[in-house]
Amino acid sequence: MTTTASSRPDTAASSVPSVHHGRFAGKSVVVTGAAQGIGRSVAERIAAEGGEVTLVDRASLVHEVADGVRTAGTTVPNIPVHSVTADLETFDGALAAVEAAVASAGRIDVVVNNVGGTIWAKPYEHYTPEEIEKEVRRSLFPTLWMCRAALPHLIAQESGTIVNVSSVATRGVNRVPYAASKGGVRAITTALALEAAPHGVRVVATAPGGTEAPPRAVQRGPLPASDQEKAWYRQIVDQTVESSLMKRYGTLAEQAAAICFLASDEASYITGTVLPVAGGDLG
């Protein structure tokens, strides 16, 4: 869960990441949901650590973000940065994104599946059937489809890593469809790891807790408007802070650090694992 500055509690941690120079040198990394938030932070860090990165998002903003990552420079000169627009709620979109990344970089070594996020925040009995389906399409299917689209490439080269982004909101209030979707992401991770390991492919995940972020450039859905909707959202914020042993939200840098560790060769003996990054909240 990410919140904007207007709704989040203050955090105590620095937002400045500790860069591991050259950690992704020679690696081709695909990051989805990369136009903003956690995905953008991960893409920036991968590039700063020498990786050739492909940013994927359905918002055209991703191209502007990629330009910023490219001009910011990396620890390895002339590392390419690519961007792709695709609707990852469909298999065709996921397949197109993977094929574009392979065409640009020649191979894929790491896929970070970051697309997802609560659209509505309210008790389950207030969701319409259409809203429930939209939540599942938004937060489950992009990971399901990207794993399916990327896996044949990783199996063929007998190496690679998939890092999925789940959530500790699998145990949280006022977002049951989102919780169900992120529970599915956990299941994809643990089940696919069994199948992929014989092919030299690792499948891991993080489970972020509440994470502060700048105001979203592209909204997931309608913002809380009525007093009741604002109160339901406030319940999520309060429960998130209370469930964290550290009693605060995390930063984008803290989330990116965990994802990049699991994506790197430093985590070469870790697979089938979901790492909570939520100040002690295990979800």
Coordinates of C-alpha atoms in Angstrom, one line a residue:
M1 CA 0.0 0.0 0.0
T2 CA 1.3 3.4 -0.9
T3 CA 0.0 6.7 0.3
T4 CA 0.5 10.3 -0.7
A5 CA 2.0 13.0 1.6
S6 CA -1.5 14.2 2.5
S7 CA -2.6 10.9 4.1
R8 CA 0.5 9.1 5.3
P9 CA 2.2 9.3 8.7
D10 CA 5.8 10.7 8.8
T11 CA 8.6 8.2 8.5
A12 CA 11.8 8.1 10.3
A13 CA 14.1 6.5 7.7
S14 CA 16.2 8.2 5.1
S15 CA 14.9 8.0 1.5
V16 CA 18.4 7.9 0.1
P17 CA 19.3 4.4 -1.0
S18 CA 22.7 2.8 -0.5
V19 CA 23.8 2.0 -4.0
H20 CA 25.8 -1.2 -4.6
H21 CA 28.0 -0.2 -7.6
G22 CA 27.9 -2.7 -10.5
R23 CA 25.6 -5.2 -8.7
F24 CA 23.5 -5.6 -11.9
A25 CA 26.3 -5.1 -14.4
G26 CA 25.6 -7.4 -17.4
K27 CA 22.0 -8.0 -16.4
S28 CA 18.9 -7.2 -18.3
V29 CA 16.0 -6.3 -15.9
V30 CA 12.3 -5.7 -16.7
V31 CA 10.4 -3.7 -14.1
T32 CA 6.6 -3.4 -14.4
G33 CA 4.5 -0.6 -13.0
A34 CA 7.6 1.5 -13.4
A35 CA 6.1 4.9 -14.2
Q36 CA 5.8 5.8 -10.5
G37 CA 6.0 4.6 -6.9
I38 CA 7.9 1.4 -6.0
G39 CA 8.4 0.4 -9.6
R40 CA 10.1 3.6 -10.6
S41 CA 12.4 3.5 -7.5
V42 CA 13.4 -0.1 -8.4
A43 CA 14.1 0.9 -12.0
E44 CA 16.2 3.9 -10.9
R45 CA 18.2 1.8 -8.6
I46 CA 18.8 -1.0 -11.1
A47 CA 20.2 1.5 -13.5
A48 CA 22.3 3.1 -10.9
E49 CA 23.7 -0.3 -10.1
G50 CA 24.7 -0.9 -13.7
G51 CA 21.7 -2.9 -15.0
E52 CA 20.1 -2.5 -18.4
V53 CA 16.5 -1.8 -17.5
T54 CA 13.2 -2.0 -19.4
L55 CA 10.5 0.1 -17.7
V56 CA 6.9 -1.2 -18.4
D57 CA 3.7 0.6 -17.6
R58 CA 0.4 1.2 -19.3
A59 CA 0.7 4.9 -18.8
S60 CA 2.7 6.9 -21.4
L61 CA 4.4 8.6 -18.5
V62 CA 6.8 5.7 -18.5
H63 CA 8.7 7.0 -21.4
E64 CA 9.3 10.3 -19.7
V65 CA 10.4 8.5 -16.6
A66 CA 12.8 6.3 -18.6
D67 CA 14.3 9.5 -20.1
G68 CA 14.9 10.7 -16.6
V69 CA 16.6 7.4 -15.6
R70 CA 18.7 7.5 -18.7
T71 CA 19.9 11.1 -18.3
A72 CA 20.6 10.6 -14.5
G73 CA 23.5 8.4 -15.5
T74 CA 24.6 5.1 -14.1
T75 CA 27.6 3.6 -12.5
V76 CA 28.4 1.8 -15.8
P77 CA 28.6 4.3 -18.7
N78 CA 26.3 3.9 -21.7
I79 CA 23.9 1.3 -20.1
P80 CA 20.7 1.4 -22.2
V81 CA 17.3 2.2 -20.6
H82 CA 14.2 1.1 -22.5
S83 CA 10.5 1.8 -22.0
V84 CA 7.4 0.0 -23.1
T85 CA 3.7 0.8 -22.8
A86 CA 1.5 -2.3 -22.3
D87 CA -1.7 -3.4 -20.6
L88 CA -0.5 -6.1 -18.4
E89 CA -4.1 -7.1 -17.4
T90 CA -4.1 -9.1 -20.6
F91 CA -1.8 -11.9 -21.7
D92 CA -1.3 -10.2 -25.1
G93 CA 0.0 -7.1 -23.3
A94 CA 2.4 -9.1 -21.1
L95 CA 3.7 -11.0 -24.1
A96 CA 4.2 -7.8 -26.1
A97 CA 6.1 -6.3 -23.1
V98 CA 8.4 -9.3 -22.8
E99 CA 9.0 -9.5 -26.5
A100 CA 9.9 -5.8 -26.6
A101 CA 12.3 -6.2 -23.8
V102 CA 14.0 -9.2 -25.4
A103 CA 14.2 -7.3 -28.8
S104 CA 15.8 -4.3 -27.1
A105 CA 18.2 -6.1 -24.6
G106 CA 18.7 -9.4 -26.3
R107 CA 17.7 -11.4 -23.2
I108 CA 15.9 -11.1 -19.8
D109 CA 17.7 -11.9 -16.6
V110 CA 15.3 -10.5 -14.0
V111 CA 11.6 -9.6 -14.0
V112 CA 10.2 -7.5 -11.3
N113 CA 6.4 -7.8 -11.2
N114 CA 5.2 -4.7 -9.4
V115 CA 1.8 -3.8 -11.0
G116 CA -1.1 -3.6 -8.5
G117 CA -2.7 -1.5 -5.9
T118 CA -6.0 -0.9 -4.1
I119 CA -8.5 0.9 -6.3
W120 CA -11.3 1.2 -3.7
A121 CA -11.1 1.2 0.1
K122 CA -14.3 0.0 1.8
P123 CA -15.8 -2.9 3.7
Y124 CA -16.4 -5.9 1.5
E125 CA -20.2 -5.7 1.6
H126 CA -20.0 -2.3 -0.2
Y127 CA -18.1 -3.6 -3.2
T128 CA -20.1 -4.2 -6.4
P129 CA -19.3 -7.3 -8.4
E130 CA -17.8 -5.1 -11.1
E131 CA -15.4 -3.5 -8.6
I132 CA -14.3 -6.9 -7.3
E133 CA -13.5 -8.1 -10.8
K134 CA -11.5 -4.9 -11.5
E135 CA -9.5 -5.2 -8.3
V136 CA -8.5 -8.8 -9.2
R137 CA -7.7 -7.8 -12.8
R138 CA -5.5 -5.0 -11.5
S139 CA -3.6 -6.7 -8.8
L140 CA -3.4 -10.4 -9.7
F141 CA -3.5 -10.9 -13.5
P142 CA -0.5 -8.6 -14.4
T143 CA 1.8 -10.9 -12.3
L144 CA 0.1 -14.1 -13.5
W145 CA 0.5 -13.0 -17.2
M146 CA 4.0 -11.6 -16.9
C147 CA 5.3 -14.8 -15.2
R148 CA 3.7 -16.9 -18.0
A149 CA 5.1 -14.6 -20.7
A150 CA 8.7 -14.4 -19.3
L151 CA 9.1 -17.9 -18.1
P152 CA 9.8 -19.6 -21.5
H153 CA 12.7 -17.2 -22.0
L154 CA 14.2 -17.9 -18.6
I155 CA 13.8 -21.6 -18.9
A156 CA 15.4 -21.6 -22.4
Q157 CA 18.5 -19.9 -21.0
E158 CA 18.4 -22.0 -17.8
S159 CA 18.8 -18.9 -15.5
G160 CA 16.9 -15.9 -14.3
T161 CA 14.9 -14.5 -11.4
I162 CA 11.3 -13.4 -11.0
V163 CA 10.6 -11.0 -8.1
N164 CA 6.9 -10.5 -7.4
V165 CA 5.5 -7.8 -5.3
S166 CA 2.7 -9.0 -2.9
S167 CA 1.5 -7.2 0.2
V168 CA 1.0 -7.7 3.9
A169 CA -2.5 -6.4 3.2
T170 CA -3.5 -10.0 2.8
R171 CA -4.3 -9.4 6.5
G172 CA -5.9 -5.9 6.4
V173 CA -9.2 -4.0 6.6
N174 CA -11.4 -2.6 3.9
R175 CA -9.8 -4.2 0.8
V176 CA -10.7 -7.8 0.6
P177 CA -10.6 -8.1 -3.2
Y178 CA -7.1 -6.6 -3.2
A179 CA -6.0 -8.9 -0.3
A180 CA -7.3 -11.9 -2.3
S181 CA -5.3 -10.7 -5.3
K182 CA -2.1 -10.3 -3.4
G183 CA -2.7 -13.6 -1.7
G184 CA -2.7 -15.0 -5.2
V185 CA 0.6 -13.3 -5.9
R186 CA 2.1 -15.1 -2.9
A187 CA 0.7 -18.4 -4.2
I188 CA 2.1 -17.8 -7.6
T189 CA 5.5 -17.2 -6.0
T190 CA 5.6 -20.3 -3.8
A191 CA 4.1 -22.7 -6.4
L192 CA 6.1 -21.4 -9.4
A193 CA 9.3 -21.6 -7.5
L194 CA 8.9 -25.4 -7.3
E195 CA 8.4 -25.7 -11.0
A196 CA 11.1 -23.2 -12.0
A197 CA 14.0 -24.3 -9.7
P198 CA 15.0 -27.4 -11.9
H199 CA 15.5 -24.9 -14.8
G200 CA 17.8 -22.7 -12.8
V201 CA 15.2 -20.0 -12.3
R202 CA 14.4 -18.4 -8.9
V203 CA 11.0 -17.0 -8.0
V204 CA 10.7 -14.8 -4.9
A205 CA 8.6 -12.0 -3.6
T206 CA 8.4 -9.1 -1.2
A207 CA 5.3 -8.1 0.8
P208 CA 5.4 -4.4 1.3
G209 CA 3.6 -2.7 4.1
G210 CA 2.4 0.9 4.1
T211 CA 4.8 2.9 1.9
E212 CA 5.0 6.7 1.6
A213 CA 5.1 8.1 -1.9
P214 CA 4.7 11.4 -3.8
P215 CA 1.2 12.2 -5.1
R216 CA 0.4 9.8 -7.9
A217 CA 0.6 11.2 -11.5
V218 CA -1.9 8.6 -12.7
Q219 CA -4.6 7.6 -10.2
R220 CA -5.6 3.9 -9.8
G221 CA -9.2 4.9 -9.3
P222 CA -11.5 7.6 -7.7
L223 CA -10.1 9.3 -4.6
P224 CA -12.2 9.1 -1.4
A225 CA -14.9 11.8 -1.8
S226 CA -17.5 11.4 0.9
D227 CA -16.9 11.6 4.6
Q228 CA -17.7 7.9 4.8
E229 CA -15.1 7.0 2.1
K230 CA -12.5 9.1 3.8
A231 CA -13.2 7.4 7.1
W232 CA -12.9 3.9 5.6
Y233 CA -9.5 4.9 4.1
R234 CA -8.4 6.3 7.4
Q235 CA -9.1 3.0 8.9
I236 CA -6.6 1.4 6.5
V237 CA -3.9 3.9 7.4
D238 CA -4.5 3.5 11.1
Q239 CA -4.5 -0.3 10.9
T240 CA -1.4 -0.3 8.8
V241 CA 0.6 1.8 11.3
E242 CA -0.7 -0.2 14.3
S243 CA 0.2 -3.5 12.7
S244 CA 3.8 -2.3 12.1
L245 CA 6.1 -2.9 15.1
M246 CA 8.0 0.2 14.1
K247 CA 4.7 2.3 14.0
R248 CA 5.5 4.1 10.8
Y249 CA 5.2 3.8 7.0
G250 CA 8.2 2.7 5.0
T251 CA 9.9 4.6 2.2
L252 CA 10.2 3.8 -1.5
A253 CA 13.9 3.4 -1.0
E254 CA 13.3 0.7 1.7
Q255 CA 11.0 -1.2 -0.6
A256 CA 13.4 -0.9 -3.6
A257 CA 16.3 -2.1 -1.4
A258 CA 14.6 -5.4 -0.5
I259 CA 13.4 -6.0 -4.1
C260 CA 16.9 -5.3 -5.6
F261 CA 18.5 -7.7 -3.0
L262 CA 16.2 -10.5 -3.9
A263 CA 16.7 -9.8 -7.6
S264 CA 20.5 -9.8 -7.3
D265 CA 23.0 -12.7 -7.3
E266 CA 23.4 -12.0 -3.5
A267 CA 20.1 -13.9 -3.1
S268 CA 21.2 -16.8 -5.2
Y269 CA 20.2 -19.4 -2.6
I270 CA 16.7 -17.9 -1.9
T271 CA 13.6 -19.1 -3.8
G272 CA 10.0 -19.6 -3.0
T273 CA 10.2 -17.0 -0.3
V274 CA 8.0 -14.0 0.4
L275 CA 9.9 -11.4 2.4
P276 CA 7.7 -9.0 4.4
V277 CA 9.0 -5.4 4.2
A278 CA 6.6 -3.8 6.7
G279 CA 8.3 -2.9 9.9
G280 CA 7.6 -6.2 11.5
D281 CA 4.0 -6.7 10.2
L282 CA 4.0 -10.2 8.7
G283 CA 0.6 -9.9 7.0

